Amino acid sequence: MASKEIGRSYFPSEDLPPVLKGEEGFCRTGSSFGAYFNIVCVVAGSGTLGIPYAFRLGGWVSVIFLVLSAVMSIYTGQLLMECIYSKPGERLLSYPEIGEAAFGNVGKHMVQFLHYITLLGVTCMYLVLIGKNMKEACEIIQFSGIGIREWVAIGGAAIIIPLILLRTLKEVAWLSLLGALATLYVVIITVVVSLKDIPRQLAMRGAPLNSSWKVINWSDLPSSLATISFSFGGNIIYPHVECSMRHPKQWTKVLAAAMATIAAMYGLIGIVAYYVYGDTVQSPIMMSLPKENEALSAMIIITVHIVLVLPITLCSFSLEAESKLGLGASSFNALTKFGIRSGIRIGTLAVLTVIAAFLPHFPELMSLIGAFSNCAVVFVIPIVCHLKLFGYKNRSFLEYVWILLVLAVASMGCFIGTVWAVRGLQDAVQKGSS
């Protein structure tokens, strides 16, 4: 059947109508640049802070892992979009609908669970990170009047306005631009401060910098690969990013450009930080930098970046909830749509903010669930659903080898990430009971 041949049904035509079947009023008016910045803003950011530590775990061979993970993410992002257009003449709306198209209700509910856990879990963990970053920044400047919980609440309040005013990811593009620039700023500041810190590092060690480097560290190699692969997770927003694009045929180019940009930023900060700090580099990298004004500003900027990312992740979740309620239907007037949309988004944000601020060990628990769901959502589900929807034939031997490699890396990342999360949860429980 023609509809089952790989890629045949992907993007029916270049001149797509403003509203596709099933999209309920979400118009394709966003630019490719906006989509590019959406991806860069969501995927980069907090991942930037952990890449140097991943290099410490794996050694210089981690550079190869970085490139491998970027290529894997481009590949699975392309497969995901082909699954979105698996039905001739129709575009599926969300990630869970892909699971339903491939495996029925069981697939829908399974993908929906993993998808929502990732979206909402990431939001909660970002809110906690806001609180911790700002608390540490206040301690550096010797201001201790506001605690972590209060900073979490402030962070939640800061995104209310953009969250309710920006209807789709097309309107969020300007936030993404600011978020991408914030990440770039953090990378540049970290690189500059690290290079300036070389004399101090030489004096402290009394030995050349290369004494603490490793070409390959076999014992922690799987952990390095898991950390790097986690840092390229962004599939959760891809369906909504592509849905906003005026020219969806440019999706592959946009995705490739975004991943290349992210890999370049990761590579720059990872190589320089590992070069300077070697086996003493910490995660996040800010903990290794001298407590100077530049490092403090980078900490504040990365917090601003997180505030800019949160409306994007929550917007993706809200768009799916709003679609189920039929907000694009003509029976709703503009005021009613705005009221329902605002209620959904404010309610979701309020619940997540309270959970992040008051539920003990919730971030560690969400890390445990996210370790499992992230690799599944980013790497496994697109491949498995694509094989089911388009068949196992008409694929080259090399593609089968590549699929097995991606699944092996995803499985390793899932296992290692889960082990790390369990240890983190155990440590948090022990500290809480001591």
C-alpha positions as semicolon CSV with decimal commas, in nm:
position;residue;x (nm);y (nm);z (nm)
1;M;0,000;0,000;0,000
2;A;0,131;0,341;-0,090
3;S;0,025;0,492;0,240
4;K;0,254;0,249;0,422
5;E;0,567;0,337;0,228
6;I;0,813;0,530;0,434
7;G;0,768;0,904;0,412
8;R;0,504;0,895;0,132
9;S;0,232;1,055;0,343
10;Y;0,467;1,302;0,516
11;F;0,360;1,663;0,451
12;P;0,081;1,627;0,190
13;S;0,171;1,947;0,007
14;E;0,376;2,263;0,044
15;D;0,071;2,486;0,019
16;L;-0,113;2,359;0,325
17;P;-0,441;2,532;0,411
18;P;-0,438;2,766;0,715
19;V;-0,627;2,505;0,915
20;L;-0,552;2,135;0,876
21;K;-0,809;1,865;0,940
22;G;-0,844;1,810;1,313
23;E;-0,644;2,115;1,415
24;E;-0,949;2,309;1,530
25;G;-0,837;2,658;1,442
26;F;-0,465;2,646;1,507
27;C;-0,331;2,839;1,209
28;R;0,004;2,790;1,043
29;T;0,142;3,141;1,060
30;G;0,467;3,091;1,254
31;S;0,808;3,130;1,094
32;S;1,077;2,866;1,063
33;F;1,307;3,089;1,269
34;G;1,048;3,091;1,547
35;A;1,033;2,711;1,541
36;Y;1,413;2,697;1,548
37;F;1,432;2,915;1,858
38;N;1,153;2,717;2,027
39;I;1,357;2,398;1,993
40;V;1,687;2,556;2,101
41;C;1,525;2,723;2,402
42;V;1,356;2,409;2,532
43;V;1,630;2,155;2,464
44;A;1,933;2,361;2,570
45;G;1,955;2,553;2,896
46;S;1,974;2,330;3,199
47;G;2,142;2,063;2,985
48;T;2,426;2,307;2,924
49;L;2,512;2,306;3,294
50;G;2,558;1,927;3,310
51;I;2,755;1,861;2,992
52;P;3,101;1,936;3,142
53;Y;3,035;1,677;3,414
54;A;2,935;1,428;3,144
55;F;3,274;1,488;2,982
56;R;3,438;1,417;3,317
57;L;3,250;1,088;3,341
58;G;3,338;0,965;2,994
59;G;3,661;1,146;2,907
60;W;3,737;1,310;2,574
61;V;3,550;1,035;2,389
62;S;3,235;1,212;2,513
63;V;3,274;1,450;2,220
64;I;3,182;1,158;1,994
65;F;2,882;1,079;2,215
66;L;2,773;1,441;2,181
67;V;2,765;1,422;1,802
68;L;2,598;1,078;1,815
69;S;2,320;1,203;2,044
70;A;2,255;1,504;1,822
71;V;2,220;1,284;1,512
72;M;1,997;1,041;1,703
73;S;1,770;1,328;1,806
74;I;1,741;1,456;1,450
75;Y;1,654;1,106;1,330
76;T;1,386;1,035;1,590
77;G;1,245;1,388;1,550
78;Q;1,201;1,321;1,179
79;L;1,038;0,982;1,246
80;L;0,802;1,146;1,492
81;M;0,683;1,393;1,231
82;E;0,635;1,119;0,972
83;C;0,414;0,943;1,227
84;I;0,214;1,267;1,269
85;Y;0,126;1,245;0,896
86;S;0,077;0,869;0,884
87;K;-0,294;0,908;0,796
88;P;-0,338;1,030;0,435
89;G;-0,496;1,375;0,421
90;E;-0,490;1,422;0,798
91;R;-0,249;1,545;1,061
92;L;-0,249;1,394;1,409
93;L;-0,254;1,656;1,681
94;S;-0,041;1,522;1,962
95;Y;0,207;1,264;2,079
96;P;-0,062;1,044;2,242
97;E;-0,252;1,030;1,911
98;I;0,057;0,877;1,752
99;G;0,048;0,601;2,012
100;E;-0,322;0,550;1,941
101;A;-0,269;0,533;1,565
102;A;0,002;0,272;1,611
103;F;-0,125;0,057;1,898
104;G;-0,485;0,161;1,970
105;N;-0,609;0,267;2,312
106;V;-0,328;0,082;2,493
107;G;-0,069;0,277;2,295
108;K;-0,256;0,601;2,347
109;H;-0,274;0,569;2,726
110;M;0,084;0,449;2,759
111;V;0,225;0,732;2,548
112;Q;-0,008;0,980;2,718
113;F;0,120;0,878;3,061
114;L;0,487;0,906;2,964
115;H;0,426;1,227;2,768
116;Y;0,242;1,407;3,047
117;I;0,484;1,284;3,314
118;T;0,769;1,433;3,111
119;L;0,593;1,764;3,048
120;L;0,465;1,820;3,400
121;G;0,764;1,663;3,572
122;V;1,007;1,886;3,386
123;T;0,798;2,189;3,483
124;C;0,809;2,095;3,852
125;M;1,181;2,031;3,848
126;Y;1,243;2,362;3,669
127;L;1,044;2,545;3,937
128;V;1,255;2,383;4,208
129;L;1,571;2,476;4,015
130;I;1,455;2,839;4,009
131;G;1,423;2,833;4,388
132;K;1,763;2,674;4,443
133;N;1,945;2,900;4,195
134;M;1,802;3,220;4,336
135;K;1,861;3,108;4,695
136;E;2,227;3,038;4,616
137;A;2,260;3,368;4,429
138;C;2,119;3,551;4,733
139;E;2,369;3,377;4,960
140;I;2,656;3,491;4,737
141;I;2,547;3,853;4,771
142;Q;2,474;3,792;5,142
143;F;2,099;3,839;5,120
144;S;1,898;3,571;5,301
145;G;1,555;3,726;5,334
146;I;1,379;3,493;5,087
147;G;1,377;3,112;5,104
148;I;1,356;2,846;4,834
149;R;0,979;2,805;4,863
150;E;0,923;3,177;4,822
151;W;1,149;3,184;4,515
152;V;0,956;2,891;4,367
153;A;0,633;3,087;4,415
154;I;0,792;3,398;4,260
155;G;0,908;3,191;3,963
156;G;0,558;3,051;3,915
157;A;0,404;3,397;3,933
158;A;0,654;3,533;3,681
159;I;0,525;3,313;3,400
160;I;0,151;3,362;3,454
161;I;0,118;3,658;3,217
162;P;0,301;3,508;2,916
163;L;0,135;3,173;2,976
164;I;-0,222;3,306;2,951
165;L;-0,162;3,571;2,683
166;L;0,031;3,356;2,437
167;R;-0,213;3,126;2,264
168;T;0,015;2,890;2,069
169;L;0,386;2,822;2,024
170;K;0,390;3,071;1,737
171;E;0,340;3,356;1,984
172;V;0,595;3,205;2,224
173;A;0,872;3,238;1,964
174;W;0,994;3,570;2,100
175;L;1,032;3,413;2,445
176;S;1,230;3,135;2,282
177;L;1,462;3,387;2,119
178;L;1,535;3,544;2,457
179;G;1,582;3,200;2,612
180;A;1,825;3,091;2,340
181;L;2,024;3,414;2,382
182;A;2,030;3,358;2,760
183;T;2,176;3,009;2,708
184;L;2,437;3,148;2,468
185;Y;2,529;3,410;2,728
186;V;2,580;3,141;2,993
187;V;2,800;2,940;2,757
188;I;3,017;3,243;2,672
189;I;3,049;3,354;3,035
190;T;3,138;3,003;3,149
191;V;3,402;2,967;2,878
192;V;3,556;3,309;2,954
193;V;3,560;3,260;3,333
194;S;3,701;2,907;3,296
195;L;3,988;3,021;3,074
196;K;4,064;3,307;3,315
197;D;4,076;3,050;3,595
198;I;4,360;2,844;3,439
199;P;4,642;3,009;3,645
200;R;4,454;2,943;3,969
201;Q;4,393;2,581;3,871
202;L;4,762;2,529;3,789
203;A;4,863;2,677;4,124
204;M;4,615;2,463;4,316
205;R;4,716;2,137;4,148
206;G;5,088;2,191;4,115
207;A;5,067;1,983;3,798
208;P;4,977;2,031;3,431
209;L;4,610;2,045;3,341
210;N;4,632;1,729;3,134
211;S;4,717;1,530;3,448
212;S;4,346;1,510;3,526
213;W;4,218;1,432;3,176
214;K;4,118;1,093;3,043
215;V;4,072;0,996;2,683
216;I;3,818;0,736;2,786
217;N;3,687;0,641;3,130
218;W;3,545;0,292;3,093
219;S;3,384;0,270;3,437
220;D;3,161;0,577;3,393
221;L;3,122;0,565;3,016
222;P;2,754;0,453;3,022
223;S;2,672;0,733;3,266
224;S;2,832;0,989;3,035
225;L;2,632;0,865;2,739
226;A;2,311;0,867;2,943
227;T;2,370;1,224;3,062
228;I;2,444;1,353;2,713
229;S;2,149;1,176;2,552
230;F;1,916;1,321;2,819
231;S;2,037;1,669;2,725
232;F;1,890;1,641;2,374
233;G;1,535;1,560;2,484
234;G;1,280;1,786;2,318
235;N;1,033;1,563;2,137
236;I;0,756;1,651;2,380
237;I;0,700;1,987;2,209
238;Y;0,780;1,894;1,847
239;P;0,419;1,829;1,735
240;H;0,310;2,175;1,853
241;V;0,620;2,348;1,716
242;E;0,566;2,198;1,372
243;C;0,194;2,273;1,390
244;S;0,273;2,645;1,412
245;M;0,506;2,651;1,110
246;R;0,394;2,829;0,795
247;H;0,618;2,601;0,586
248;P;0,617;2,256;0,752
249;K;0,829;2,105;0,476
250;Q;1,121;2,292;0,632
251;W;1,084;2,091;0,953
252;T;1,384;1,866;0,895
253;K;1,610;2,161;0,815
254;V;1,484;2,351;1,119
255;L;1,536;2,051;1,347
256;A;1,884;1,981;1,209
257;A;1,987;2,346;1,247
258;A;1,856;2,357;1,605
259;M;2,035;2,037;1,704
260;A;2,358;2,154;1,540
261;T;2,337;2,480;1,736
262;I;2,272;2,295;2,062
263;A;2,555;2,050;1,996
264;A;2,791;2,341;1,923
265;M;2,703;2,513;2,253
266;Y;2,731;2,186;2,443
267;G;3,063;2,107;2,278
268;L;3,210;2,451;2,350
269;I;3,120;2,458;2,719
270;G;3,200;2,090;2,769
271;I;3,543;2,097;2,604
272;V;3,660;2,419;2,771
273;A;3,529;2,331;3,119
274;Y;3,674;1,980;3,108
275;Y;4,003;2,118;2,972
276;V;4,035;2,359;3,266
277;Y;3,885;2,164;3,557
278;G;3,937;1,801;3,448
279;D;3,827;1,545;3,703
280;T;3,725;1,819;3,949
281;V;3,449;1,965;3,732
282;Q;3,108;1,957;3,901
283;S;2,744;1,960;3,798
284;P;2,611;2,220;3,753
285;I;2,927;2,380;3,614
286;M;2,858;2,697;3,816
287;M;2,980;2,511;4,125
288;S;3,328;2,484;3,972
289;L;3,360;2,848;3,873
290;P;3,512;3,106;4,108
291;K;3,243;3,312;4,277
292;E;3,288;3,622;4,064
293;N;3,034;3,868;3,928
294;E;3,039;3,694;3,589
295;A;2,954;3,356;3,740
296;L;2,680;3,512;3,951
297;S;2,532;3,680;3,646
298;A;2,539;3,349;3,458
299;M;2,348;3,183;3,742
300;I;2,083;3,454;3,731
301;I;2,062;3,442;3,349
302;I;2,013;3,064;3,345
303;T;1,729;3,114;3,593
304;V;1,578;3,370;3,356
305;H;1,615;3,113;3,080
306;I;1,416;2,860;3,283
307;V;1,142;3,119;3,339
308;L;1,127;3,164;2,960
309;V;1,118;2,788;2,895
310;L;0,831;2,712;3,132
311;P;0,559;2,886;2,925
312;I;0,667;2,675;2,626
313;T;0,643;2,339;2,804
314;L;0,317;2,433;2,978
315;C;0,177;2,570;2,652
316;S;0,236;2,230;2,490
317;F;0,042;2,057;2,769
318;S;-0,236;2,316;2,764
319;L;-0,281;2,300;2,387
320;E;-0,363;1,931;2,410
321;A;-0,610;1,986;2,695
322;E;-0,770;2,275;2,506
323;S;-0,797;2,066;2,191
324;K;-0,985;1,795;2,382
325;L;-1,230;2,062;2,504
326;G;-1,281;2,183;2,147
327;L;-1,170;2,541;2,204
328;G;-1,118;2,584;1,832
329;A;-1,484;2,518;1,765
330;S;-1,697;2,805;1,641
331;S;-1,949;2,757;1,922
332;F;-1,713;2,937;2,160
333;N;-1,674;3,311;2,138
334;A;-1,335;3,478;2,191
335;L;-1,402;3,577;2,553
336;T;-1,517;3,227;2,648
337;K;-1,212;3,072;2,484
338;F;-0,982;3,309;2,668
339;G;-1,151;3,238;3,001
340;I;-1,134;2,860;2,965
341;R;-0,777;2,873;2,836
342;S;-0,668;3,100;3,122
343;G;-0,838;2,879;3,379
344;I;-0,668;2,565;3,251
345;R;-0,324;2,723;3,240
346;I;-0,340;2,909;3,571
347;G;-0,484;2,605;3,746
348;T;-0,214;2,375;3,607
349;L;0,061;2,619;3,699
350;A;-0,077;2,674;4,049
351;V;-0,092;2,300;4,126
352;L;0,260;2,240;3,997
353;T;0,399;2,538;4,189
354;V;0,245;2,419;4,517
355;I;0,375;2,066;4,460
356;A;0,725;2,193;4,376
357;A;0,733;2,414;4,684
358;F;0,583;2,189;4,951
359;L;0,588;1,819;4,864
360;P;0,900;1,658;5,018
361;H;1,130;1,477;4,776
362;F;0,897;1,541;4,482
363;P;1,179;1,658;4,250
364;E;1,373;1,337;4,321
365;L;1,062;1,128;4,258
366;M;0,995;1,310;3,933
367;S;1,358;1,256;3,834
368;L;1,303;0,885;3,881
369;I;0,992;0,882;3,664
370;G;1,148;1,121;3,414
371;A;1,459;0,905;3,377
372;F;1,237;0,629;3,246
373;S;0,995;0,843;3,047
374;N;1,249;1,078;2,888
375;C;1,442;0,816;2,692
376;A;1,119;0,642;2,597
377;V;0,956;0,962;2,470
378;V;1,266;1,094;2,292
379;F;1,411;0,781;2,134
380;V;1,204;0,465;2,175
381;I;0,844;0,566;2,099
382;P;0,916;0,741;1,765
383;I;1,102;0,434;1,637
384;V;0,854;0,175;1,763
385;C;0,551;0,371;1,636
386;H;0,717;0,434;1,300
387;L;0,789;0,064;1,255
388;K;0,426;-0,017;1,336
389;L;0,272;0,254;1,117
390;F;0,497;0,221;0,812
391;G;0,599;-0,143;0,835
392;Y;0,928;-0,323;0,872
393;K;1,005;-0,357;0,502
394;N;1,156;-0,106;0,259
395;R;1,435;-0,028;0,504
396;S;1,802;-0,077;0,435
397;F;2,033;-0,296;0,640
398;L;2,218;0,014;0,760
399;E;1,893;0,166;0,886
400;Y;1,821;-0,147;1,089
401;V;2,171;-0,127;1,238
402;W;2,114;0,239;1,321
403;I;1,776;0,164;1,481
404;L;1,932;-0,104;1,700
405;L;2,207;0,139;1,802
406;V;1,958;0,409;1,898
407;L;1,746;0,165;2,096
408;A;2,057;0,033;2,274
409;V;2,165;0,384;2,372
410;A;1,812;0,467;2,487
411;S;1,793;0,151;2,697
412;M;2,129;0,227;2,856
413;G;2,022;0,584;2,928
414;C;1,697;0,465;3,080
415;F;1,871;0,213;3,304
416;I;2,155;0,441;3,418
417;G;1,921;0,736;3,465
418;T;1,685;0,527;3,675
419;V;1,970;0,401;3,894
420;W;2,092;0,758;3,949
421;A;1,742;0,878;4,032
422;V;1,686;0,597;4,282
423;R;2,012;0,687;4,455
424;G;1,913;1,053;4,462
425;L;1,576;0,968;4,613
426;Q;1,740;0,749;4,876
427;D;1,983;1,026;4,969
428;A;1,698;1,279;4,995
429;V;1,496;1,048;5,220
430;Q;1,796;0,981;5,442
431;K;1,877;1,350;5,476
432;G;1,514;1,427;5,550
433;S;1,496;1,167;5,827
434;S;1,831;1,258;5,985
